[in-house]
Short mmCIF file of C-alpha atoms in Angstrom, two decimals:
data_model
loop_
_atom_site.label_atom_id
_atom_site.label_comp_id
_atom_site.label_asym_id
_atom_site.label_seq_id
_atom_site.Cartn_x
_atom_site.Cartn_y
_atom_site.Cartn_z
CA UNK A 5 -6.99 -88.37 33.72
CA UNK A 6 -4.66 -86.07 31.76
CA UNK A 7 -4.74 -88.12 28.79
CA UNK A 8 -8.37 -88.03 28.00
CA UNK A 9 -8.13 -84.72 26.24
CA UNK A 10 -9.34 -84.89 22.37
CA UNK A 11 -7.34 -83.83 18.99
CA UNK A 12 -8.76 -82.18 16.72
CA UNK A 13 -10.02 -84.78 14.05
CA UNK A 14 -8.62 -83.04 11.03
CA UNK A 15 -4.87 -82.85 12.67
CA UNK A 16 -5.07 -86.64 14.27
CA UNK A 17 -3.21 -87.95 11.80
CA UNK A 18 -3.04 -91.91 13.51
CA UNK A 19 -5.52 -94.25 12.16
CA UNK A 20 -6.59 -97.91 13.80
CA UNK A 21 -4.82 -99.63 10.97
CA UNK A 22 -1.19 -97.91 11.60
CA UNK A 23 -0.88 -98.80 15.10
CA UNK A 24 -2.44 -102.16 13.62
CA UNK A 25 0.61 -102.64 11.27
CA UNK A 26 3.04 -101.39 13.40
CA UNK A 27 2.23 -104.08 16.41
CA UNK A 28 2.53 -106.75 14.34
CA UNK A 29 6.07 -105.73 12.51
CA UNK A 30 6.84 -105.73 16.68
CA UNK A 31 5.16 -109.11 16.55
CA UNK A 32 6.93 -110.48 14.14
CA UNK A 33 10.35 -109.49 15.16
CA UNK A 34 9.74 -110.14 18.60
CA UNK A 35 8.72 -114.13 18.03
CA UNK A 36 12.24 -114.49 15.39
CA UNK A 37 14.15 -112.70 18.32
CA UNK A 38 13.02 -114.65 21.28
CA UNK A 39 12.95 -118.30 19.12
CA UNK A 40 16.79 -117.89 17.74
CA UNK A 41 18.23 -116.34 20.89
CA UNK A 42 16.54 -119.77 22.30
CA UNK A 43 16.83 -122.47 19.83
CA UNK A 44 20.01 -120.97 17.78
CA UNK A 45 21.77 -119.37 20.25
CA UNK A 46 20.77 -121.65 23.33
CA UNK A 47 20.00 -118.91 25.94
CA UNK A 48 18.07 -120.45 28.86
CA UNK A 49 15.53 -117.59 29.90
CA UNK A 50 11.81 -118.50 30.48
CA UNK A 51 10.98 -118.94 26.23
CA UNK A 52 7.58 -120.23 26.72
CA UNK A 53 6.31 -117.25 29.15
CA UNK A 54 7.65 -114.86 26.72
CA UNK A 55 5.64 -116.65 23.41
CA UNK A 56 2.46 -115.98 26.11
CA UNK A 57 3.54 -112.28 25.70
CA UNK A 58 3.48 -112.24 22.07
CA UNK A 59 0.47 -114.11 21.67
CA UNK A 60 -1.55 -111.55 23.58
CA UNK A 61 -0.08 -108.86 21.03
CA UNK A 62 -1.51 -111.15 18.62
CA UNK A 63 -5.14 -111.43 20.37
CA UNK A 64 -5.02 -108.23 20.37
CA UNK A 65 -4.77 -107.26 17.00
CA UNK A 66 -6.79 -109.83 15.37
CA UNK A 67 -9.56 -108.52 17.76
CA UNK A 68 -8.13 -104.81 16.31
CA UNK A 69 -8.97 -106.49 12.89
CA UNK A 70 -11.99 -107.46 13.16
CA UNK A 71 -13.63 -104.19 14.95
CA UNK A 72 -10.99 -101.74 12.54
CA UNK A 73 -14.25 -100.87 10.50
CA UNK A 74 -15.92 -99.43 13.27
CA UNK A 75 -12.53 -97.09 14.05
CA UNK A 76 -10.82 -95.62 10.93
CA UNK A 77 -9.43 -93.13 13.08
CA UNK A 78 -9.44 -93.27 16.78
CA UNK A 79 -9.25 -90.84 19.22
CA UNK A 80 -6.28 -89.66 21.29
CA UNK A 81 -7.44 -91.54 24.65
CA UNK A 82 -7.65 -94.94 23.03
CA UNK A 83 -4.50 -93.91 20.81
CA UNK A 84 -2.93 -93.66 24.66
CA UNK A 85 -4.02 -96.74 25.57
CA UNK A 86 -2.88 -98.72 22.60
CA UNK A 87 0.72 -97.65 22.57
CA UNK A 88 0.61 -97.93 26.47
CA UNK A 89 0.31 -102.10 26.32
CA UNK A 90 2.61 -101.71 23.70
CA UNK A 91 5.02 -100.44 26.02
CA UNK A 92 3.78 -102.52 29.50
CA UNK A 93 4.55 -105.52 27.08
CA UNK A 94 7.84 -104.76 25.99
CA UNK A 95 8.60 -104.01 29.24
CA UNK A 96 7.25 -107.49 30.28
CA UNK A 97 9.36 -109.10 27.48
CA UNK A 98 12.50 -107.54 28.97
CA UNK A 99 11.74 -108.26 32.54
CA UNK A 100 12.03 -111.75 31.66
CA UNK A 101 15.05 -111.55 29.38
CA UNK A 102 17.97 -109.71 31.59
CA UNK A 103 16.22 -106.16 31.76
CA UNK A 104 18.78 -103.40 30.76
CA UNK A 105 21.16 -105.96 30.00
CA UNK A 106 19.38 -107.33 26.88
CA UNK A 107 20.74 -104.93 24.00
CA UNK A 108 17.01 -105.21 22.95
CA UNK A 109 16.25 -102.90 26.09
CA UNK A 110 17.06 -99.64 23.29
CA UNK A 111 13.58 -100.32 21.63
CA UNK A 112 11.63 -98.97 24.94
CA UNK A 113 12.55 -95.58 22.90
CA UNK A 114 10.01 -96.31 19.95
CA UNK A 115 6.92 -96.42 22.07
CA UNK A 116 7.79 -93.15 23.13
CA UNK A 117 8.72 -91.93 19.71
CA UNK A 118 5.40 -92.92 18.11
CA UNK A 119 3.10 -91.34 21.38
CA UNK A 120 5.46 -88.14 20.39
CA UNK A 121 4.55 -87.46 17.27
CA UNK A 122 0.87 -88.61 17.38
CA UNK A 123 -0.37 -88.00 20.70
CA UNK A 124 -1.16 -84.60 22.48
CA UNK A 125 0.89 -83.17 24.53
CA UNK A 126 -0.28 -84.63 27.94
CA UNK A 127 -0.58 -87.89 26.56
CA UNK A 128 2.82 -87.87 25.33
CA UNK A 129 4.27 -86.87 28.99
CA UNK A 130 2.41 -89.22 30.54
CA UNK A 131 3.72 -92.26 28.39
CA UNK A 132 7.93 -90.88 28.27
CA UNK A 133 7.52 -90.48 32.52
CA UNK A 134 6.07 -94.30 32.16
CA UNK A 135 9.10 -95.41 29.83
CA UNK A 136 11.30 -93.69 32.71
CA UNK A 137 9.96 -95.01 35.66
CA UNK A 138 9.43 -98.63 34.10
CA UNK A 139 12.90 -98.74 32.71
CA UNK A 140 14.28 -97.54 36.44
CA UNK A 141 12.24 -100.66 37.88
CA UNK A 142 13.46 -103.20 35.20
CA UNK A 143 16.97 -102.03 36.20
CA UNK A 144 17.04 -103.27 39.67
CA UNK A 145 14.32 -106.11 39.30
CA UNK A 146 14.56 -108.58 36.24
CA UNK A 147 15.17 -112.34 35.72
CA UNK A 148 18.39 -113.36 34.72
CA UNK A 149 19.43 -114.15 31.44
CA UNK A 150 21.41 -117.48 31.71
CA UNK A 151 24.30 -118.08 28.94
CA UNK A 152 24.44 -121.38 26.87
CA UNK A 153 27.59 -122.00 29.15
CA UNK A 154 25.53 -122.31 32.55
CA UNK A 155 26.20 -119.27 33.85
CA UNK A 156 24.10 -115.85 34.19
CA UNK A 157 24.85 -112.69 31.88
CA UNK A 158 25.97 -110.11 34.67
CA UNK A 159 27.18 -106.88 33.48
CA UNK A 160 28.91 -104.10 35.94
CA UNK A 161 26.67 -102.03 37.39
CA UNK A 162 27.86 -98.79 36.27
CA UNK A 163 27.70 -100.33 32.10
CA UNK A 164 23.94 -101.00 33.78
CA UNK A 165 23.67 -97.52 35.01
CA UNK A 166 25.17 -96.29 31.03
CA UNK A 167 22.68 -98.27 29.67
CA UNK A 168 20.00 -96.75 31.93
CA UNK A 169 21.41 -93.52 31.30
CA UNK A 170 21.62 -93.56 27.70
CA UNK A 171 17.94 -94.79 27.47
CA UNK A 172 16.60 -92.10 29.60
CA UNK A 173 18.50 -89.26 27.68
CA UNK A 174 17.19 -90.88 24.48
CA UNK A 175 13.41 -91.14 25.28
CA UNK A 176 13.73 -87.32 26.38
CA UNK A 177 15.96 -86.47 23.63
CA UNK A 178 14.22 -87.90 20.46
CA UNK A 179 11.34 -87.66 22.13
CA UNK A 180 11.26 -83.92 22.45
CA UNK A 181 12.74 -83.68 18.86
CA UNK A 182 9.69 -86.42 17.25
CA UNK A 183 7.29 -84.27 19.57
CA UNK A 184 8.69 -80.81 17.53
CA UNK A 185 8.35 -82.16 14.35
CA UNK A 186 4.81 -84.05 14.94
CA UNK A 187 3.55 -80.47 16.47
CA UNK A 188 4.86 -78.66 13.68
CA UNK A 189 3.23 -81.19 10.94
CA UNK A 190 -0.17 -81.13 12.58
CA UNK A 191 -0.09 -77.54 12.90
CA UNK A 192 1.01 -77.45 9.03
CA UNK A 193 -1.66 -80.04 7.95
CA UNK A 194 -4.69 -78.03 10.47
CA UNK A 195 -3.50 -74.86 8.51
CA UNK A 196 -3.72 -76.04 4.91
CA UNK A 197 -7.03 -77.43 5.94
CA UNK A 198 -7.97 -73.97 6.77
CA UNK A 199 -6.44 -72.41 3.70
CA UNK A 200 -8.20 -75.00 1.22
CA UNK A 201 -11.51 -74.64 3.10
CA UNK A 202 -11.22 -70.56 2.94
CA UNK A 203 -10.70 -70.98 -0.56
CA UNK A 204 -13.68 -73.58 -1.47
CA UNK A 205 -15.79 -70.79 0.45
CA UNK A 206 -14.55 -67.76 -1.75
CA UNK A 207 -14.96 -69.91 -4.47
CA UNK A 208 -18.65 -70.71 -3.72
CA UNK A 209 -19.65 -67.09 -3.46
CA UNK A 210 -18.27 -66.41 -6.92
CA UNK A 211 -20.07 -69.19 -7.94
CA UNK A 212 -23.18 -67.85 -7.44
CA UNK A 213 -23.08 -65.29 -10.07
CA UNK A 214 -22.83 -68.24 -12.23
CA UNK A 215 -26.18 -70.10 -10.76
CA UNK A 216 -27.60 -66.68 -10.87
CA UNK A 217 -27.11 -66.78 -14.51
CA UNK A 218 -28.39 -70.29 -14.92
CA UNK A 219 -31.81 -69.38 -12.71
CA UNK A 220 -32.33 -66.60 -15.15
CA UNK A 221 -32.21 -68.39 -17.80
CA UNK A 222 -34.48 -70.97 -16.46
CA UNK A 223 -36.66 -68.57 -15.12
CA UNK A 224 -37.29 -66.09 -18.15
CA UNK A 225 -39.82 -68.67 -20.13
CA UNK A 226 -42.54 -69.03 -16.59
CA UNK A 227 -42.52 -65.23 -16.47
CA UNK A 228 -43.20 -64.90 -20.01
CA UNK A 229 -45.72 -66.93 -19.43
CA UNK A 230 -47.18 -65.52 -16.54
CA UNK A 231 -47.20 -62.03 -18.16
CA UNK A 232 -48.96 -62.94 -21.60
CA UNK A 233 -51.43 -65.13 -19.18
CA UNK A 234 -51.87 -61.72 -16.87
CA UNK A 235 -52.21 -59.93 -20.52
CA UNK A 236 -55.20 -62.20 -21.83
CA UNK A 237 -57.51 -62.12 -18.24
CA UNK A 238 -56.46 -57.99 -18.47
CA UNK A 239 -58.84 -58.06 -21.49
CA UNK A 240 -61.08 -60.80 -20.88
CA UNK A 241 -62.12 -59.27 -17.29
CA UNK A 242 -61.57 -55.61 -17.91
CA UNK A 243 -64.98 -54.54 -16.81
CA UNK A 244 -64.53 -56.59 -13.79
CA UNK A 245 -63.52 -53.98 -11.39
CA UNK A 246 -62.86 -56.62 -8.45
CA UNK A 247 -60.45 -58.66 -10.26
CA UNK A 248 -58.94 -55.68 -12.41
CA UNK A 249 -56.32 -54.10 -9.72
CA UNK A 250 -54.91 -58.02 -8.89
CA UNK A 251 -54.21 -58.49 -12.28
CA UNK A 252 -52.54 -55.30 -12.85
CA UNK A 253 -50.55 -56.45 -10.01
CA UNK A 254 -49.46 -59.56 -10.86
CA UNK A 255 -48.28 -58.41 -14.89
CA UNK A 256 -46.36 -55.43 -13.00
CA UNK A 257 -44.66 -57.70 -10.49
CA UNK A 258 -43.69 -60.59 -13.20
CA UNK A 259 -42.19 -57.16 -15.44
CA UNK A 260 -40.52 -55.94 -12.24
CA UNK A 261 -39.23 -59.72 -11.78
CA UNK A 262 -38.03 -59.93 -15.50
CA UNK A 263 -36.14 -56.78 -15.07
CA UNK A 264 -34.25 -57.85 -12.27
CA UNK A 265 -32.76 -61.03 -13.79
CA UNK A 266 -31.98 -58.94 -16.86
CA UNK A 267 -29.62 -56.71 -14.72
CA UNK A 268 -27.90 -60.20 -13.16
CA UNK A 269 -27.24 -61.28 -16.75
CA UNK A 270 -26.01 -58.63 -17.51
CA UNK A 271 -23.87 -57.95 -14.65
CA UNK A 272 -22.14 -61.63 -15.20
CA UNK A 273 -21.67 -60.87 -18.82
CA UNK A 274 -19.73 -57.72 -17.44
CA UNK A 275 -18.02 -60.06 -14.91
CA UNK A 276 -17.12 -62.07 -17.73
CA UNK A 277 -15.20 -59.68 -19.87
CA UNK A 278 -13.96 -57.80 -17.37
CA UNK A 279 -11.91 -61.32 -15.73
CA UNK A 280 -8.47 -59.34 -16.13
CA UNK A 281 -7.80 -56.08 -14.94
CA UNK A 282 -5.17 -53.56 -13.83
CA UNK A 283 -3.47 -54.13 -10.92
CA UNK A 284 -5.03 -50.65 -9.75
CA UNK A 285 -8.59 -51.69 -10.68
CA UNK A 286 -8.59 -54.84 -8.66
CA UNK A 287 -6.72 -53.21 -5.62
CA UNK A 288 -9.77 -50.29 -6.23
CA UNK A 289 -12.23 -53.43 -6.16
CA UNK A 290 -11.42 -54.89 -3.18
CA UNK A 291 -11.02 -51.87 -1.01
CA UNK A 292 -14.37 -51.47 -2.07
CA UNK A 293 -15.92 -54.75 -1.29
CA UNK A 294 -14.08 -53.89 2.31
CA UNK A 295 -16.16 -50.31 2.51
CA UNK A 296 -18.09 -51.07 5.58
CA UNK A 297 -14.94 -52.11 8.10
CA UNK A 298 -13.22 -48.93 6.42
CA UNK A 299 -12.86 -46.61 9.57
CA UNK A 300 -9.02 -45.43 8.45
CA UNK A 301 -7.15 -43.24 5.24
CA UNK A 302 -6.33 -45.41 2.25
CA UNK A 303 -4.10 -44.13 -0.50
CA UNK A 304 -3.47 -46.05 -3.60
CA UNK A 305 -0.47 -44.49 -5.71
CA UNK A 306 -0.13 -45.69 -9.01
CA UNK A 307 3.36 -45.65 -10.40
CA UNK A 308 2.87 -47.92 -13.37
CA UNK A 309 5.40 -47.42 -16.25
CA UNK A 310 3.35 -50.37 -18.19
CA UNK A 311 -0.56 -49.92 -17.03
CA UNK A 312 -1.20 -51.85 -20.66
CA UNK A 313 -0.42 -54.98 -18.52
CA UNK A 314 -3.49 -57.13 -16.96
CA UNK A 315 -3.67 -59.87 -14.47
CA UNK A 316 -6.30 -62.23 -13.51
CA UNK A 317 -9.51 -62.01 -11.14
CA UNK A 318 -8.43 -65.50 -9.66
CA UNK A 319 -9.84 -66.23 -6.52
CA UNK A 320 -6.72 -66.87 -4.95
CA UNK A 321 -5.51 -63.74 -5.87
CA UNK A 322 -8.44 -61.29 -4.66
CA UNK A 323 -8.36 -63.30 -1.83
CA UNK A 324 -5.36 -62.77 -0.06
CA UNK A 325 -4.79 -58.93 -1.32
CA UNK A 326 -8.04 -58.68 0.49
CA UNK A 327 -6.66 -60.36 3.71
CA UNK A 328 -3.62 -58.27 3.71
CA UNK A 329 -4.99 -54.90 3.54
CA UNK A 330 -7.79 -56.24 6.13
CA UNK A 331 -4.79 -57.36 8.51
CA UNK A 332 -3.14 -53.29 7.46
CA UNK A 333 -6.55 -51.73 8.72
CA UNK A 334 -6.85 -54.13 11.86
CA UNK A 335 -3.11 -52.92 12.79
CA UNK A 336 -2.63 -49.31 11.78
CA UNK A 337 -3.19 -46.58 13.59
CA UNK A 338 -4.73 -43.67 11.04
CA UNK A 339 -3.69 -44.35 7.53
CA UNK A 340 -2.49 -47.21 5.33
CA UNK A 341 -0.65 -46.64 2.21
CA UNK A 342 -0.67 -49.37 -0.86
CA UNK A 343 1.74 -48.50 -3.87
CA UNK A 344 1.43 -50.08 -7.66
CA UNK A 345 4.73 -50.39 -9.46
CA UNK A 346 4.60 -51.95 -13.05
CA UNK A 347 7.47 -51.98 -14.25
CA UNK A 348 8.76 -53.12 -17.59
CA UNK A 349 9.77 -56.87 -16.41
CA UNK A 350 8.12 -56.65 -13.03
CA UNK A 351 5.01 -55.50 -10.87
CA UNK A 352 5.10 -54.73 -7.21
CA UNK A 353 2.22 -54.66 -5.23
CA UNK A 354 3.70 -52.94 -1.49
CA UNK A 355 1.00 -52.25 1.31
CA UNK A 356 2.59 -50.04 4.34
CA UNK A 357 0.66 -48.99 7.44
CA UNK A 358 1.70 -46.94 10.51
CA UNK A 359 0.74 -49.53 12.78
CA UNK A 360 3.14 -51.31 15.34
CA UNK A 361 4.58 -53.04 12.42
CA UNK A 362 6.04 -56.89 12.76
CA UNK A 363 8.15 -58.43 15.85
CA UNK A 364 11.28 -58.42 15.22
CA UNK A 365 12.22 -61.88 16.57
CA UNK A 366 9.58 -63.51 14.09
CA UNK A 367 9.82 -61.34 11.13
CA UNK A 368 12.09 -64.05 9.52
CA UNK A 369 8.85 -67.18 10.11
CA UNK A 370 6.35 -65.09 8.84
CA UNK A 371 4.59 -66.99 6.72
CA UNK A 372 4.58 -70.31 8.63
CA UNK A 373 1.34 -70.68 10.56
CA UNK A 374 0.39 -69.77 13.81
CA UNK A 375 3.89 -67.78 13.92
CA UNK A 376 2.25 -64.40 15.35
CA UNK A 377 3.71 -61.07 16.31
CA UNK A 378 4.12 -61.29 20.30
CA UNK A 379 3.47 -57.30 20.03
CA UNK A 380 -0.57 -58.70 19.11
CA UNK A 381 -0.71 -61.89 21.23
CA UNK A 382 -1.96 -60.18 24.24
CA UNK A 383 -4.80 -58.40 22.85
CA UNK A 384 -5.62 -62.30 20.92
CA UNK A 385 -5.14 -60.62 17.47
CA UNK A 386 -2.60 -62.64 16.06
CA UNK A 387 -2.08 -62.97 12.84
CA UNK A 388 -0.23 -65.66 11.63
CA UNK A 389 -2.79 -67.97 10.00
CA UNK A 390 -4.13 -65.42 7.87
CA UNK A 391 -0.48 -64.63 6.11
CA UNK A 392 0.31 -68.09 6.04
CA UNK A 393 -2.91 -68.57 3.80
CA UNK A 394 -2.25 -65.68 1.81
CA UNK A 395 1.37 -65.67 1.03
CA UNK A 396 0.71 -69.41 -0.12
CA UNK A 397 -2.10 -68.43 -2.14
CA UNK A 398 -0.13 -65.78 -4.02
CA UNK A 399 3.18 -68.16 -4.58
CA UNK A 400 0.57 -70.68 -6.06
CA UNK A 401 -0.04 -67.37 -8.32
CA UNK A 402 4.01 -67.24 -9.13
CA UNK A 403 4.06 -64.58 -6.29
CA UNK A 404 7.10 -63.69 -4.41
CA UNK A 405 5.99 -62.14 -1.11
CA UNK A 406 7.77 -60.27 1.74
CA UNK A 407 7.63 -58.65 4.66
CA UNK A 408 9.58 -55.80 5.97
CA UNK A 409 9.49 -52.97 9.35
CA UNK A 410 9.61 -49.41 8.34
CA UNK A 411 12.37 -47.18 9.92
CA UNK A 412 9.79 -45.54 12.34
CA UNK A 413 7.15 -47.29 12.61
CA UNK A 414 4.59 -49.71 10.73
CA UNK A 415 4.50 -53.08 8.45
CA UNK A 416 5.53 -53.50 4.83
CA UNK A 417 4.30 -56.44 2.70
CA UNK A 418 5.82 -56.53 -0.82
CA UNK A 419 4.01 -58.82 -3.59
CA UNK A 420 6.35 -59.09 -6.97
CA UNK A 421 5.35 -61.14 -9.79
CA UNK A 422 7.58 -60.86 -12.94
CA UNK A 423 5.16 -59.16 -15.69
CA UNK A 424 5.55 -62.30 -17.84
CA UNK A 425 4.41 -64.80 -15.07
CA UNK A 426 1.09 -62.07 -14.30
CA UNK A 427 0.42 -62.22 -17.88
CA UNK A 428 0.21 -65.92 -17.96
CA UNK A 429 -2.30 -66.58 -14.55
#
């Protein structure tokens, strides 16, 4: 079936306990509904059939309770399922209580609401064509709803056919607008999961300068050790020609090995002081951590008024200037162009390429995730995640980024702090 198709975990959003809570707020109002339109307002309808109703929603969730340990989150199918007997016993309830004609009939829109913005998309389809079709049935085929005067509540047939009417256009209405927002929020949520996760990784690897440091510092007493140990069996077994070239070996190896954790110390300490830098420096930097995929012309024009001024080395920063000027190689044709404008109150960071530059219909989302240039989509090269992760890395910086199409032909991004928000990162 359709509906057995899996979301991904981090985006499933629906845990056991909320479809827990919401089934018994239906519960709840259900039994008060059915009880005063009985006792208080003395409708005759089949009261005791309808408590059986309820009670199985109750079953249900104490069973729900009980097992909600094992399922924190569940899975779209069973997701499907659950709000499915939610809606086969509404639709139950109102088969026995005048069908369209019970005012209660507008609450077949919330299962369809919920399965909207939860569900996938198949699932969701499947359980609006249900509400449809069910609500179409309980139109034509219901029990009546006798009055406390004797009588049976029989409404016109075209208020019926309203009422049908105004149901249907609701569960595709709302449901299509829930369904937007859901998709849009689970897209959101999957691509600030991808954002922080890119970030804990760049954040690891410039950690590791820092464990570096730590393992030479645990690590410089054993090979001291090991080369005044090499230094004493040197002289004790110097006439020992079989043993001589070994230990030679071994004292020239533990050197060699000193040496090299000498040079990572002192490459952190240089990471160290060196934390800020000119904007050209780091822009320098990272085009030439990116020297391997470099198969195009970069130029880097400096037209700094105020090249006193430093910025941070923050992650976040390095990080998304990187993915830019990736994205400008991936996209231009021959040469890509980055300018570096410090001003007296501001700094502008632009990047141009001669590429296809951005479409025009989307030019005003960029930024949101998954929003891609339809010019790239056919050659699966959009971009939109990885400028949705790096313009909100930058505004986290104080960053005001933008994007632009030169007159010809290529992509401008513009990044602008104000020179006393980059001297404070």
């Amino acid at each position: 079936m359709f509906f057995k198709e899996q979301i991904n975990p981090k985006n499933l959003r629906i845990t056991l306990e909320t479809l827990i809570n919401i089934r018994w707020i239906a519960v709840i109002g259900q039994f008060f509904t059915v009880s005063f339109v009985y006792y208080i307002l003395k409708f005759q309808f089949p009261y005791f059939e309808t408590l059986i109703l309820v009670f199985l929603s109750v079953l249900v969730n104490i069973f729900l309770e009980l097992n909600k340990s094992k399922f924190i989150t569940i899975n779209n199918y069973y997701a499907t399922i659950s709000i499915f007997y939610d809606l086969i016993q509404l639709i139950l309830l109102l088969f026995m209580t005048g069908g369209l004609s019970n005012p209660f009939s507008i609450l077949i829109i919330v299962p369809t609401t919920i399965s909207v913005t939860y569900l996938s998309r198949g699932s969701s389809q499947f359980i609006v064509i249900c509400s449809i079709i069910f609500s179409t049935v309980i139109s034509f085929y219901h029990m009546p709803l006798p009055t406390p005067q004797g009588g049976n509540l029989n409404l016109p047939k075209f208020y019926e056919f309203g009422v049908w009417l105004s149901l249907t256009i609701g569960i595709i209405f709302l449901g299509n607008y829930a369904y937007q927002l859901g998709r849009d929020n689970r897209v959101r949520v999957g691509a600030l999961n991808k954002l922080e996760e890119e970030l804990t990784n760049e954040k690891v690897v410039n950690s590791v300068g820092g464990m570096a440091a730590a393992a030479v510092h645990e690590l410089a007493t054993p090979l001291a050790t090991i080369s005044l140990v090499g230094k004493e069996l040197q002289k004790q077994l110097k006439n020992n020609k079989s043993t001589k070239d070994d230990i030679n070996l071994l004292i020239n190896q533990a050197s060699r090995c000193s040496s090299i954790l000498k040079d990572i110390a002192e490459r952190k300490q240089q990471d160290q002081f060196i934390s800020k830098v000119s904007p050209k420096e780091l822009i320098n930097e990272i085009i030439f951590s990116l020297e391997n995929k470099l198969n195009k012309e970069i130029t880097v024009v400096n037209k700094s008024f105020n090249e006193r001024l430093k910025m941070s080395k923050k992650t976040e920063i390095s990080y998304a200037l990187r993915n830019f000027i990736e994205n400008a190689i991936k996209f231009s044709k021959t040469k890509i162009n980055i300018e570096i404008n410090q001003q007296k109150k501001k700094t502008i960071i632009t990047i141009d390429d001669d590429g296809i530059g951005f479409d025009e219909n989307i030019i005003s989302r960029l930024g949101q995730p998954y929003v891609s240039s339809e010019k790239v989509k056919k050659n699966d090269q959009g971009m939109g995640l990885g400028i949705f992760i790096s313009k909100n890395l930058l505004e986290r910086c104080s960053a005001k980024v933008t994007f632009h199409n030169k007159e010809n032909a290529g992509a401008i991004i513009q990044i602008e702090w104000t020179n006393s928000q980059l001297a404070n990162l």
